Tab-separated table of C-alpha atoms in Angstrom:
chain	number	residue	atom	x	y	z
K	1	MET	CA	-0.068	-0.444	0.042
K	2	MET	CA	2.720	2.358	0.729
K	3	GLU	CA	4.657	2.008	-3.076
K	4	PHE	CA	1.671	2.418	-3.997
K	5	ARG	CA	1.104	6.325	-2.617
K	6	LEU	CA	4.886	6.708	-3.548
K	7	ARG	CA	3.882	5.585	-7.130
K	8	PHE	CA	1.480	8.691	-7.674
K	9	SER	CA	3.276	11.133	-4.897
K	10	PRO	CA	4.129	12.613	-8.046
K	11	ILE	CA	0.882	13.662	-9.845
K	12	TRP	CA	-0.832	14.426	-6.098
K	13	ILE	CA	1.839	16.923	-5.938
K	14	MET	CA	0.766	18.020	-9.330
K	15	PHE	CA	-2.802	17.858	-9.549
K	16	LEU	CA	-2.460	20.117	-5.743
K	17	SER	CA	-0.336	22.457	-7.337
K	18	VAL	CA	-2.614	23.361	-9.681
K	19	SER	CA	-5.458	23.552	-7.842
K	20	LEU	CA	-3.614	26.356	-5.664
K	21	PHE	CA	-3.020	28.401	-8.898
K	22	PHE	CA	-6.007	28.610	-10.341
K	23	HIS	CA	-7.531	28.849	-6.246
K	24	ILE	CA	-5.654	31.903	-5.638
K	25	VAL	CA	-5.617	33.642	-9.027
K	26	ARG	CA	-9.111	35.093	-9.435
K	27	ALA	CA	-8.958	35.895	-13.454
K	28	PHE	CA	-12.456	38.112	-14.750
K	29	TYR	CA	-11.020	40.269	-17.801
K	30	LEU	CA	-8.840	37.191	-19.835
K	31	PRO	CA	-6.361	38.488	-20.783
K	32	GLY	CA	-7.405	42.458	-21.248
K	33	LEU	CA	-5.615	44.921	-19.483
K	34	ALA	CA	-5.838	45.683	-15.430
K	35	PRO	CA	-7.891	48.124	-14.265
K	36	VAL	CA	-6.762	51.509	-13.644
K	37	ASN	CA	-8.218	52.731	-10.316
K	38	TYR	CA	-8.497	57.200	-10.171
K	39	CYS	CA	-8.930	59.025	-7.017
K	40	GLU	CA	-8.897	62.485	-6.277
K	41	GLU	CA	-5.664	64.453	-7.060
K	42	SER	CA	-5.683	64.532	-2.828
K	43	LYS	CA	-5.880	60.985	-2.132
K	44	VAL	CA	-3.299	59.964	-5.047
K	45	THR	CA	-0.961	56.978	-3.939
K	46	ASN	CA	0.399	53.708	-6.031
K	47	GLU	CA	-2.696	52.408	-5.783
K	48	CYS	CA	-4.660	54.805	-7.375
K	49	LYS	CA	-4.043	58.658	-9.886
K	50	SER	CA	-5.886	61.489	-10.732
K	51	ASP	CA	-4.562	62.271	-14.265
K	52	VAL	CA	-7.252	61.118	-16.992
K	53	LYS	CA	-5.555	61.158	-19.790
K	54	LEU	CA	-7.138	61.700	-23.547
K	55	TYR	CA	-5.654	60.382	-26.556
K	56	VAL	CA	-6.904	61.813	-30.216
K	57	ASN	CA	-6.475	58.640	-33.195
K	58	LYS	CA	-6.755	59.349	-35.968
K	59	LEU	CA	-10.470	60.968	-38.547
K	60	ASP	CA	-11.837	58.780	-41.163
K	61	SER	CA	-14.795	59.227	-43.633
K	62	GLU	CA	-17.530	56.075	-45.001
K	63	GLU	CA	-17.207	59.163	-47.495
K	64	SER	CA	-13.258	58.310	-48.308
K	65	ALA	CA	-10.932	55.982	-48.183
K	66	ILE	CA	-7.574	58.150	-46.681
K	67	PRO	CA	-7.665	58.924	-43.091
K	68	PHE	CA	-5.032	61.891	-41.424
K	69	GLU	CA	-3.229	62.454	-38.268
K	70	TYR	CA	-5.583	65.192	-36.039
K	71	GLY	CA	-3.053	67.444	-36.511
K	72	HIS	CA	-3.918	67.290	-40.281
K	73	PHE	CA	-7.179	70.213	-39.916
K	74	ASP	CA	-5.190	72.385	-37.839
K	75	PHE	CA	-7.182	70.982	-34.749
K	76	CYS	CA	-5.344	72.285	-30.508
K	77	THR	CA	-1.815	69.799	-30.561
K	78	THR	CA	0.520	69.045	-28.059
K	79	SER	CA	3.625	67.023	-27.332
K	80	ASP	CA	4.282	64.060	-29.746
K	81	THR	CA	6.895	63.028	-26.892
K	82	ASP	CA	4.199	60.862	-24.506
K	83	SER	CA	3.128	59.191	-27.320
K	84	PRO	CA	2.274	55.940	-26.096
K	85	VAL	CA	4.205	52.547	-28.211
K	86	GLU	CA	2.205	51.167	-31.323
K	87	ASN	CA	2.184	47.423	-32.420
K	88	LEU	CA	2.373	46.249	-35.982
K	89	GLY	CA	-0.965	45.901	-36.308
K	90	GLN	CA	-1.903	49.388	-35.059
K	91	VAL	CA	0.817	50.891	-37.832
K	92	VAL	CA	-0.789	48.686	-41.073
K	93	PHE	CA	-3.926	49.619	-40.149
K	94	GLY	CA	-3.147	53.271	-40.526
K	95	GLU	CA	-3.962	54.415	-36.051
K	96	ARG	CA	-1.796	57.201	-35.062
K	97	ILE	CA	-2.779	57.393	-31.370
K	98	ARG	CA	-1.047	60.888	-30.449
K	99	PRO	CA	-1.760	62.745	-27.075
K	100	SER	CA	-4.834	65.936	-26.376
K	101	PRO	CA	-4.153	69.315	-24.625
K	102	TYR	CA	-7.125	68.180	-23.203
K	103	ILE	CA	-6.659	68.142	-19.270
K	104	ILE	CA	-8.859	66.271	-17.009
K	105	THR	CA	-8.573	65.617	-13.230
K	106	PHE	CA	-10.732	62.952	-12.072
K	107	MET	CA	-13.825	64.246	-9.873
K	108	LYS	CA	-12.232	68.015	-10.660
K	109	GLU	CA	-15.461	68.950	-13.339
K	110	LYS	CA	-14.226	72.096	-16.061
K	111	GLU	CA	-17.098	74.307	-17.538
K	112	CYS	CA	-16.522	76.322	-20.543
K	113	ALA	CA	-12.849	75.447	-19.891
K	114	LYS	CA	-10.412	76.742	-23.023
K	115	VAL	CA	-7.847	74.479	-24.831
K	116	CYS	CA	-6.657	77.185	-28.483
K	117	THR	CA	-7.852	79.661	-30.428
K	118	ARG	CA	-6.678	79.452	-33.862
K	119	ASN	CA	-6.566	82.708	-36.020
K	120	TYR	CA	-6.455	82.870	-39.833
K	121	SER	CA	-6.346	85.656	-42.132
K	122	GLY	CA	-6.972	85.694	-45.390
K	123	ALA	CA	-4.227	87.685	-46.235
K	124	ARG	CA	-1.964	84.516	-45.822
K	125	ARG	CA	-2.133	82.033	-48.547
K	126	SER	CA	-1.471	79.103	-45.211
K	127	ASP	CA	-4.081	80.048	-43.495
K	128	LEU	CA	-6.506	79.629	-46.533
K	129	ALA	CA	-5.002	76.302	-47.224
K	130	LYS	CA	-5.905	75.104	-43.456
K	131	LEU	CA	-9.884	76.432	-43.915
K	132	ALA	CA	-10.225	74.652	-47.528
K	133	GLN	CA	-8.635	71.595	-44.940
K	134	LEU	CA	-11.357	72.367	-42.199
K	135	LYS	CA	-14.005	72.681	-44.497
K	136	LYS	CA	-12.638	70.054	-46.701
K	137	GLY	CA	-13.645	67.675	-43.574
K	138	ILE	CA	-16.451	69.099	-42.699
K	139	ILE	CA	-17.985	68.259	-46.666
K	140	LEU	CA	-16.635	64.669	-46.070
K	141	ASN	CA	-18.177	63.916	-42.823
K	142	TYR	CA	-14.653	63.348	-41.101
K	143	GLN	CA	-14.983	61.804	-37.601
K	144	HIS	CA	-12.914	61.716	-34.770
K	145	HIS	CA	-12.149	58.976	-32.696
K	146	TRP	CA	-10.726	59.438	-28.648
K	147	ILE	CA	-9.798	57.380	-26.398
K	148	VAL	CA	-9.904	57.605	-22.526
K	149	ASP	CA	-8.652	54.749	-19.888
K	150	ASN	CA	-7.891	52.507	-23.271
K	151	MET	CA	-12.186	52.823	-24.055
K	152	PRO	CA	-12.847	54.724	-27.055
K	153	VAL	CA	-15.286	57.586	-26.403
K	154	THR	CA	-18.832	57.522	-27.710
K	155	TRP	CA	-20.986	60.226	-29.334
K	156	CYS	CA	-24.778	58.403	-27.906
K	157	PHE	CA	-27.620	59.755	-29.850
K	158	PRO	CA	-31.928	58.509	-30.553
K	159	VAL	CA	-32.739	56.800	-33.236
K	160	GLU	CA	-36.206	54.876	-33.936
K	161	GLY	CA	-37.824	52.582	-31.629
K	162	LYS	CA	-36.829	55.167	-28.574
K	163	LYS	CA	-33.211	53.161	-28.698
K	164	THR	CA	-29.944	55.364	-28.119
K	165	PHE	CA	-27.156	54.358	-30.858
K	166	CYS	CA	-23.331	55.314	-29.338
K	167	SER	CA	-20.818	55.734	-32.298
K	168	THR	CA	-16.797	55.379	-31.406
K	169	GLY	CA	-16.270	58.116	-33.471
K	170	PHE	CA	-18.238	62.338	-33.672
K	171	PRO	CA	-18.098	64.265	-36.637
K	172	MET	CA	-15.794	67.283	-36.978
K	173	GLY	CA	-18.718	69.425	-38.604
K	174	CYS	CA	-21.602	70.036	-40.953
K	175	TYR	CA	-22.563	71.653	-43.863
K	176	VAL	CA	-25.489	73.534	-45.151
K	177	ASN	CA	-24.948	74.179	-49.022
K	178	SER	CA	-25.923	77.027	-51.349
K	179	HIS	CA	-29.917	76.725	-51.267
K	180	GLY	CA	-29.456	76.517	-47.396
K	181	ALA	CA	-30.495	72.548	-47.648
K	182	PRO	CA	-28.318	70.927	-43.691
K	183	LYS	CA	-26.272	67.803	-44.568
K	184	ASP	CA	-25.155	65.390	-41.410
K	185	LEU	CA	-26.204	66.624	-38.280
K	186	CYS	CA	-26.764	69.901	-39.854
K	187	VAL	CA	-30.749	68.481	-39.785
K	188	ALA	CA	-30.575	68.166	-36.150
K	189	ASN	CA	-30.935	72.006	-35.434
K	190	ARG	CA	-32.230	75.078	-36.470
K	191	ALA	CA	-29.336	77.211	-35.467
K	192	PHE	CA	-27.453	76.028	-38.864
K	193	ASN	CA	-29.519	77.984	-41.663
K	194	GLY	CA	-26.375	80.030	-42.467
K	195	LYS	CA	-26.524	79.509	-46.516
K	196	ASP	CA	-23.524	77.656	-48.253
K	197	THR	CA	-21.808	77.789	-44.291
K	198	TYR	CA	-19.220	75.260	-42.275
K	199	TYR	CA	-20.017	75.046	-38.922
K	200	ILE	CA	-17.715	73.438	-36.980
K	201	PHE	CA	-17.602	71.584	-33.949
K	202	ASN	CA	-15.626	73.615	-32.012
K	203	HIS	CA	-16.995	72.834	-28.191
K	204	VAL	CA	-16.542	69.329	-26.430
K	205	ASP	CA	-19.101	67.745	-23.507
K	206	ILE	CA	-17.037	65.105	-22.263
K	207	SER	CA	-19.097	62.966	-19.574
K	208	ILE	CA	-17.724	60.483	-17.724
K	209	THR	CA	-19.079	58.309	-15.816
K	210	TYR	CA	-17.621	56.312	-12.970
K	211	HIS	CA	-18.049	53.001	-10.586
K	212	ASN	CA	-16.821	53.880	-6.798
K	213	GLY	CA	-14.899	52.521	-4.901
K	214	MET	CA	-17.274	51.917	-1.996
K	215	ASN	CA	-17.795	48.425	-1.078
K	216	GLU	CA	-15.348	47.099	-2.953
K	217	GLU	CA	-11.606	45.073	-2.529
K	218	TRP	CA	-10.400	47.476	-4.756
K	219	GLY	CA	-11.458	51.161	-3.161
K	220	VAL	CA	-10.140	49.806	0.744
K	221	SER	CA	-7.678	53.758	-0.102
K	222	PHE	CA	-9.918	55.536	-1.112
K	223	GLY	CA	-13.990	54.657	-1.074
K	224	GLN	CA	-16.026	57.125	-2.900
K	225	SER	CA	-13.275	59.010	-3.710
K	226	GLY	CA	-12.141	56.809	-6.047
K	227	GLY	CA	-13.873	54.204	-8.999
K	228	ARG	CA	-13.231	52.833	-12.637
K	229	ILE	CA	-13.969	54.319	-15.194
K	230	ILE	CA	-16.989	52.438	-16.615
K	231	SER	CA	-17.799	55.037	-19.850
K	232	VAL	CA	-16.421	58.160	-21.673
K	233	LYS	CA	-19.914	59.903	-23.584
K	234	VAL	CA	-18.723	63.020	-25.614
K	235	THR	CA	-21.641	65.934	-27.143
K	236	PRO	CA	-20.140	68.360	-29.626
K	237	ARG	CA	-21.739	71.502	-30.576
K	238	SER	CA	-21.028	74.200	-32.294
K	239	VAL	CA	-20.383	77.990	-30.895
K	240	ALA	CA	-19.046	81.575	-31.506
K	241	HIS	CA	-17.387	82.134	-28.121
K	242	ARG	CA	-18.353	85.559	-26.868
K	243	GLY	CA	-14.809	86.923	-24.556
K	244	GLU	CA	-14.046	84.361	-21.950
K	245	GLY	CA	-15.737	82.279	-19.505
K	246	GLN	CA	-18.251	79.701	-18.233
K	247	LYS	CA	-21.059	82.007	-20.470
K	248	SER	CA	-18.979	81.973	-23.696
K	249	CYS	CA	-20.246	78.834	-23.783
K	250	SER	CA	-24.268	78.951	-23.556
K	251	ASP	CA	-26.394	77.902	-25.883
K	252	ASN	CA	-28.426	80.590	-26.235
K	253	TYR	CA	-24.836	81.767	-28.246
K	254	PRO	CA	-24.995	81.417	-32.116
K	255	PRO	CA	-22.584	78.803	-33.471
K	256	MET	CA	-19.525	78.623	-34.872
K	257	GLY	CA	-19.949	79.232	-38.806
K	258	ILE	CA	-17.103	79.229	-41.874
K	259	PRO	CA	-17.979	81.072	-44.548
K	260	GLY	CA	-18.192	78.942	-47.750
K	261	ASN	CA	-16.858	81.690	-50.430
K	262	TYR	CA	-13.618	83.453	-50.441
K	263	ILE	CA	-12.613	85.679	-47.789
K	264	GLY	CA	-10.953	88.397	-48.164
K	265	GLN	CA	-7.344	89.776	-47.551
K	266	LYS	CA	-8.584	92.293	-44.658
K	267	ASP	CA	-11.275	89.332	-43.232
K	268	GLU	CA	-10.239	87.616	-40.028
K	269	LEU	CA	-11.624	84.434	-39.004
K	270	ASN	CA	-10.817	83.823	-35.159
K	271	ILE	CA	-11.597	79.780	-33.763
K	272	THR	CA	-12.220	79.214	-30.095
K	273	TYR	CA	-11.840	75.492	-29.218
K	274	SER	CA	-13.277	75.040	-25.564
K	275	TYR	CA	-14.640	71.214	-23.353
K	276	SER	CA	-16.589	70.922	-20.228
K	277	VAL	CA	-16.150	67.906	-18.191
K	278	PHE	CA	-18.319	66.165	-16.387
K	279	PHE	CA	-18.495	62.912	-13.931
K	280	VAL	CA	-21.235	60.498	-13.244
K	281	VAL	CA	-21.953	57.882	-10.105
K	282	ASP	CA	-23.160	54.665	-11.489
K	283	ASN	CA	-22.111	51.521	-9.564
K	284	HIS	CA	-24.739	48.717	-11.259
K	285	ILE	CA	-21.705	48.805	-14.022
K	286	LYS	CA	-18.919	45.846	-13.676
K	287	TRP	CA	-15.800	47.885	-14.958
K	288	SER	CA	-15.633	43.808	-16.290
K	289	SER	CA	-18.825	44.225	-18.564
K	290	ARG	CA	-18.068	48.288	-19.338
K	291	TRP	CA	-18.032	47.470	-22.934
K	292	ASP	CA	-21.174	46.340	-23.526
K	293	TYR	CA	-23.138	49.791	-24.084
K	294	ILE	CA	-21.715	50.149	-26.898
K	295	LEU	CA	-22.138	46.760	-28.826
K	296	GLU	CA	-26.037	46.221	-27.883
K	297	SER	CA	-26.346	49.748	-29.326
K	298	MET	CA	-24.499	48.617	-32.779
K	299	PRO	CA	-27.149	46.602	-34.763
K	300	GLN	CA	-24.908	45.297	-37.376
K	301	THR	CA	-22.989	43.434	-33.741
K	302	ASN	CA	-26.422	41.679	-33.281
K	303	ILE	CA	-25.485	38.110	-34.629
K	304	GLN	CA	-28.844	36.910	-36.623
K	305	TRP	CA	-29.489	33.121	-35.647
K	306	PHE	CA	-32.297	33.258	-37.483
K	307	SER	CA	-29.637	32.980	-40.612
K	308	ILE	CA	-26.288	30.807	-39.344
K	309	LEU	CA	-29.546	28.892	-38.810
K	310	ASN	CA	-31.395	28.876	-42.233
K	311	SER	CA	-28.152	28.409	-43.955
K	312	LEU	CA	-26.797	25.645	-42.545
K	313	VAL	CA	-29.721	23.918	-42.698
K	314	ILE	CA	-30.355	25.222	-46.847
K	315	VAL	CA	-26.191	23.685	-46.645
K	316	LEU	CA	-26.917	20.327	-44.828
K	317	PHE	CA	-30.096	19.245	-47.061
K	318	LEU	CA	-28.198	20.065	-50.622
K	319	SER	CA	-25.548	17.645	-49.306
K	320	GLY	CA	-27.884	15.160	-48.741
K	321	MET	CA	-29.749	15.138	-51.749
K	322	VAL	CA	-26.033	15.147	-54.048
K	323	ALA	CA	-24.869	12.371	-51.276
K	324	MET	CA	-28.195	10.543	-51.845
K	325	ILE	CA	-27.696	11.088	-55.522
K	326	MET	CA	-24.248	10.080	-56.557
K	327	LEU	CA	-24.985	7.035	-53.614
K	328	ARG	CA	-27.723	5.614	-55.487
K	329	THR	CA	-25.700	5.889	-58.730
K	330	LEU	CA	-22.817	4.439	-57.676
K	331	HIS	CA	-25.069	1.685	-56.361
K	332	LYS	CA	-26.568	0.877	-59.439
K	333	ASP	CA	-22.966	0.558	-61.117
K	334	ILE	CA	-21.372	-1.392	-58.672
K	335	ALA	CA	-24.513	-4.010	-59.347
K	336	ARG	CA	-24.276	-4.366	-62.744
K	337	TYR	CA	-20.248	-4.540	-62.069
K	338	ASN	CA	-21.081	-8.266	-60.035
K	339	GLN	CA	-23.939	-9.293	-62.416
K	340	ILE	CA	-20.980	-9.101	-65.645
K	341	ASP	CA	-20.098	-12.752	-66.943
K	342	SER	CA	-18.571	-12.569	-69.871
K	343	GLY	CA	-15.260	-11.332	-70.851
K	344	GLU	CA	-16.021	-8.961	-73.400
K	345	ASP	CA	-18.762	-6.867	-71.523
K	346	ALA	CA	-16.023	-6.638	-68.986
K	347	GLN	CA	-13.801	-5.022	-71.752
K	348	GLU	CA	-16.966	-2.174	-72.538
K	349	GLU	CA	-16.214	0.499	-69.701
K	350	PHE	CA	-19.349	2.516	-68.537
K	351	GLY	CA	-20.521	4.301	-65.448
K	352	TRP	CA	-18.261	5.952	-63.671
K	353	LYS	CA	-15.491	4.350	-65.260
K	354	LEU	CA	-16.026	6.391	-68.263
K	355	VAL	CA	-13.705	9.984	-66.198
K	356	HIS	CA	-11.601	7.726	-64.149
K	357	GLY	CA	-8.853	8.549	-67.110
K	358	ASP	CA	-9.612	12.651	-66.927
K	359	VAL	CA	-10.149	12.178	-62.788
K	360	PHE	CA	-6.361	10.738	-62.681
K	361	ARG	CA	-4.677	13.178	-65.018
K	362	PRO	CA	-2.213	15.372	-64.082
K	363	PRO	CA	-3.107	18.441	-64.182
K	364	ARG	CA	-1.692	20.694	-67.586
K	365	ARG	CA	-0.071	23.621	-64.764
K	366	GLY	CA	0.653	21.246	-61.472
K	367	MET	CA	2.611	23.576	-60.262
K	368	LEU	CA	0.829	26.584	-60.036
K	369	LEU	CA	-2.683	24.329	-58.341
K	370	ALA	CA	0.254	22.828	-55.772
K	371	ILE	CA	1.558	27.044	-55.116
K	372	LEU	CA	-1.932	27.984	-54.315
K	373	LEU	CA	-3.066	25.498	-52.720
K	374	GLY	CA	-0.967	25.534	-49.745
K	375	SER	CA	-1.272	28.775	-49.531
K	376	GLY	CA	-4.783	28.168	-49.267
K	377	ILE	CA	-3.948	25.828	-46.582
K	378	GLN	CA	-1.970	28.648	-45.347
K	379	VAL	CA	-4.374	31.343	-44.791
K	380	PHE	CA	-7.221	28.541	-43.859
K	381	ILE	CA	-5.174	27.997	-41.101
K	382	MET	CA	-3.789	31.394	-39.927
K	383	THR	CA	-8.374	32.491	-39.775
K	384	LEU	CA	-8.791	28.923	-37.964
K	385	CYS	CA	-6.448	30.237	-35.475
K	386	THR	CA	-6.905	33.110	-34.944
K	387	LEU	CA	-10.842	32.912	-34.866
K	388	GLY	CA	-9.678	30.152	-32.101
K	389	PHE	CA	-7.644	33.738	-29.447
K	390	ALA	CA	-10.191	36.009	-30.721
K	391	CYS	CA	-12.849	33.301	-29.211
K	392	LEU	CA	-10.599	32.943	-26.506
K	393	GLY	CA	-10.903	36.281	-24.896
K	394	PHE	CA	-6.683	37.376	-26.634
K	395	LEU	CA	-7.776	39.523	-29.083
K	396	SER	CA	-10.259	41.900	-27.320
K	397	PRO	CA	-11.343	45.268	-28.175
K	398	ALA	CA	-8.722	45.980	-25.054
K	399	ASN	CA	-6.238	45.445	-26.508
K	400	ARG	CA	-5.913	47.387	-29.839
K	401	GLY	CA	-4.017	46.392	-33.113
K	402	ALA	CA	-3.812	42.367	-31.342
K	403	LEU	CA	-6.199	41.281	-34.075
K	404	MET	CA	-3.681	42.186	-37.184
K	405	THR	CA	-1.085	41.541	-35.177
K	406	CYS	CA	-1.740	37.581	-34.560
K	407	ALA	CA	-2.900	37.324	-37.877
K	408	MET	CA	0.751	38.321	-39.661
K	409	VAL	CA	2.421	36.251	-37.750
K	410	LEU	CA	0.871	32.915	-37.934
K	411	TYR	CA	0.672	34.009	-41.027
K	412	VAL	CA	4.332	33.294	-41.053
K	413	CYS	CA	4.824	30.823	-38.696
K	414	LEU	CA	2.583	29.104	-40.778
K	415	GLY	CA	4.738	28.209	-43.137
K	416	THR	CA	5.802	24.683	-42.455
K	417	PRO	CA	2.053	23.501	-43.888
K	418	ALA	CA	1.827	25.483	-46.417
K	419	GLY	CA	5.144	24.277	-48.271
K	420	TYR	CA	4.121	20.964	-47.046
K	421	VAL	CA	0.925	20.258	-48.616
K	422	SER	CA	2.347	21.874	-51.457
K	423	SER	CA	5.611	19.633	-52.164
K	424	ARG	CA	3.463	16.649	-51.347
K	425	VAL	CA	0.621	18.350	-53.775
K	426	TYR	CA	3.253	18.692	-56.517
K	427	LYS	CA	5.288	15.141	-56.238
K	428	SER	CA	1.850	13.329	-56.564
K	429	PHE	CA	1.630	14.705	-59.974
K	430	GLY	CA	5.163	13.647	-61.037
K	431	GLY	CA	6.237	16.680	-60.423
K	432	GLU	CA	10.633	17.375	-60.456
K	433	LYS	CA	11.422	21.059	-60.129
K	434	TRP	CA	11.220	20.933	-55.910
K	435	LYS	CA	12.896	24.034	-55.795
K	436	SER	CA	11.083	26.444	-58.085
K	437	ASN	CA	7.782	24.633	-56.051
K	438	VAL	CA	8.833	25.592	-53.100
K	439	PHE	CA	10.080	28.793	-53.755
K	440	LEU	CA	7.196	29.658	-55.791
K	441	THR	CA	4.970	28.538	-52.484
K	442	ALA	CA	6.719	30.983	-50.432
K	443	LEU	CA	7.123	34.081	-52.942
K	444	LEU	CA	4.178	34.175	-55.322
K	445	CYS	CA	0.298	35.141	-53.471
K	446	PRO	CA	2.755	36.910	-50.187
K	447	GLY	CA	4.658	38.460	-53.535
K	448	ILE	CA	1.445	39.515	-55.228
K	449	VAL	CA	-0.133	41.088	-52.086
K	450	PHE	CA	2.646	42.890	-50.904
K	451	GLY	CA	2.537	44.650	-53.940
K	452	LEU	CA	-0.302	45.900	-54.206
K	453	PHE	CA	0.315	46.494	-50.469
K	454	PHE	CA	3.530	48.722	-51.438
K	455	ILE	CA	0.550	50.659	-54.138
K	456	MET	CA	-1.916	51.607	-52.344
K	457	ASN	CA	1.058	52.494	-49.622
K	458	ILE	CA	2.892	55.091	-51.435
K	459	ILE	CA	-1.021	56.741	-52.796
K	460	LEU	CA	-2.224	57.091	-49.399
K	461	TRP	CA	1.619	58.621	-48.596
K	462	SER	CA	1.535	61.273	-51.910
K	463	GLU	CA	-1.738	62.147	-50.063
K	464	GLY	CA	-0.124	62.834	-46.467
K	465	SER	CA	-2.125	60.395	-45.114
K	466	SER	CA	-1.781	58.699	-41.824
K	467	GLY	CA	-2.910	55.361	-42.972
K	468	ALA	CA	0.504	54.813	-44.833
K	469	VAL	CA	2.986	52.140	-43.401
K	470	PRO	CA	6.031	53.898	-42.665
K	471	PHE	CA	9.534	52.847	-44.618
K	472	THR	CA	10.727	50.944	-41.410
K	473	THR	CA	7.324	48.828	-41.301
K	474	LEU	CA	7.943	47.988	-44.715
K	475	ILE	CA	10.967	46.471	-43.782
K	476	ALA	CA	10.041	44.070	-40.767
K	477	LEU	CA	7.508	42.886	-42.771
K	478	LEU	CA	9.920	41.977	-45.921
K	479	SER	CA	12.524	40.573	-42.457
K	480	LEU	CA	9.773	38.765	-41.410
K	481	TRP	CA	8.473	37.070	-44.727
K	482	PHE	CA	12.688	36.093	-46.232
K	483	GLY	CA	13.831	35.537	-42.287
K	484	ILE	CA	10.963	33.338	-41.134
K	485	SER	CA	8.619	32.277	-43.941
K	486	LEU	CA	10.907	31.684	-47.443
K	487	PRO	CA	13.807	29.441	-45.149
K	488	LEU	CA	10.366	27.463	-43.277
K	489	THR	CA	8.355	26.534	-45.885
K	490	PHE	CA	12.014	25.100	-47.948
K	491	GLU	CA	13.095	23.491	-45.211
K	492	ILE	CA	9.845	21.749	-44.311
K	493	GLY	CA	9.006	21.570	-48.368
K	494	ARG	CA	12.342	19.957	-48.873
K	495	ALA	CA	11.868	17.338	-46.640
K	496	SER	CA	8.714	16.527	-47.258
K	497	CYS	CA	9.874	15.740	-51.587
K	498	ARG	CA	11.795	13.025	-49.804
K	499	GLU	CA	9.012	11.138	-48.273
K	500	ARG	CA	7.291	8.784	-50.453
K	501	VAL	CA	3.617	9.412	-52.218
C-alpha cells in the first residue's frame, strides 16, 4: 500500500499545485489590460492616480478611404513625446494615437475650459489652405476618434424605436449648402441655417461615468473618493465664443460658422476650442462589462442566429441530396459490375469508369495548382487560429491592433504547412522541379499581396494620409517574410519531397 502511494504521489502533488494556483488567481478579464484606479488629486497613492489622459486617434470618413492624423486639420495639439507605443497591427491599420491638450483631473469638473484659439487671415495663403482642409473634412464628414482609459469615447444619440445608438466617433462639423439644405448633423439644429456655411464643432461636453470604490475590495484605500471609469461620452457643439468664462459656451450663442465663399485679404477668422467635463457615478455597471453598452447599441453587432440556422439547413439539405444521388448511382454501377459474366462485357467501360482517365490525369499546370493549394492551406489555418484566439478573449477590443498582429505572425509561422502540402501535391503529380515549387509557394501569393499593398501605400503617402505605413515597418514586414516564412517553407518542402507518396 505504501508503494502505491509513493508511485502516484508526484501526480497528486502536481494536481494540488494546479488547484492551488487556480484558487489563488482570480481572473475576470481574460487577458486584457488591468483596470486602472482613479481618485481625487488629494488622495493620490501608488494604487490610484488622478490624471485622466485623453488621447486622439486618426480621423476617417465613410465618404473617403483616406484617413488623416489629428493635426492635419489644424486642431489644438500638444507635444508627441508622450505618445503610446504602437504595435505592428496598429501601424498597418494606420492608427496614430497622440496625446491631446485636454487636461482632465478625476472628479474635478470643468465648464467651458479654453484649449486654444486658431487665427486665420485672408492675407496669408497658409491660413487659406488650412481653412480649405477644415472645409474638406467637414463636407466629407470626417470623424474624431478619442480614447480615455484605453476605451473609445462614444457619441450617443437617439434613433428610431426610442433606442440610443452609440458611435465610437463624432463628426468634426456639418455643412449647409448654397440652397439652405442642411447635411448630416446640421439637420438636428435649426440654428444651422446659414447658406453655404461650414459649422465646426469647436466645443465638446465630456461626461465620464465611473464605478466608485465604496464596498469594493479594490477601493479600500480611497472609497467614494475614487473609482474605475466605465464609460466616456461626448456631445459635440458649435459655439461662437464671445469673451472667456463659463457663459461663453452658452447655448444662446450662435454656432461657429465658416463662410464657404472666399475670405477677403482684410478679413480674419478666429476659432476658439473649448471643453467641459462632468462626472457621473454608476455602481450598477462593473468595470469588466463596460464595453457592453457599445456593442448592444450597434445593430450590426447582433448575431443573426436565424440567418445562420437557415443557411446551415440549406447546406445540409443540398449536401444530403447530392450524397443520395451519388450513392444511388454508384450502387447501380456496382450492382451492374457484379452481374458481368463474360469477358467481352468486362472490357466495355460504363458508369463512373468513363471519367477515371480524366480524374487521375495530372493537370497541365500542376505546379501552379500545388502553390495555390499550399497558400490556401496557410491562410485557412491562420484564420482558424486567429478566430480561436479571438473566441478565448486574447484579441479583445482593449488590445488595439492585436488582431492584425496575431494574423501576420501566424501567417509567417505557418509557412510549414504551406510548404508541406505544396510539395506533397506537386510530387504526386510527378513534378521534378521541387525547388522552384517551394520558392514560388513562399513568394508568389505573398508577393502579389505585398505589391498591391506597396502601391496603395505610395498613393496614401502622396496624399499625406496617416494610413501610409512607414518605411521602417515595411522593412520589418520584409524581414519577417524572408527571414522566417521563406526558410520554414523551404525546409519543410525539402523534407517532404524526400518522403514517398
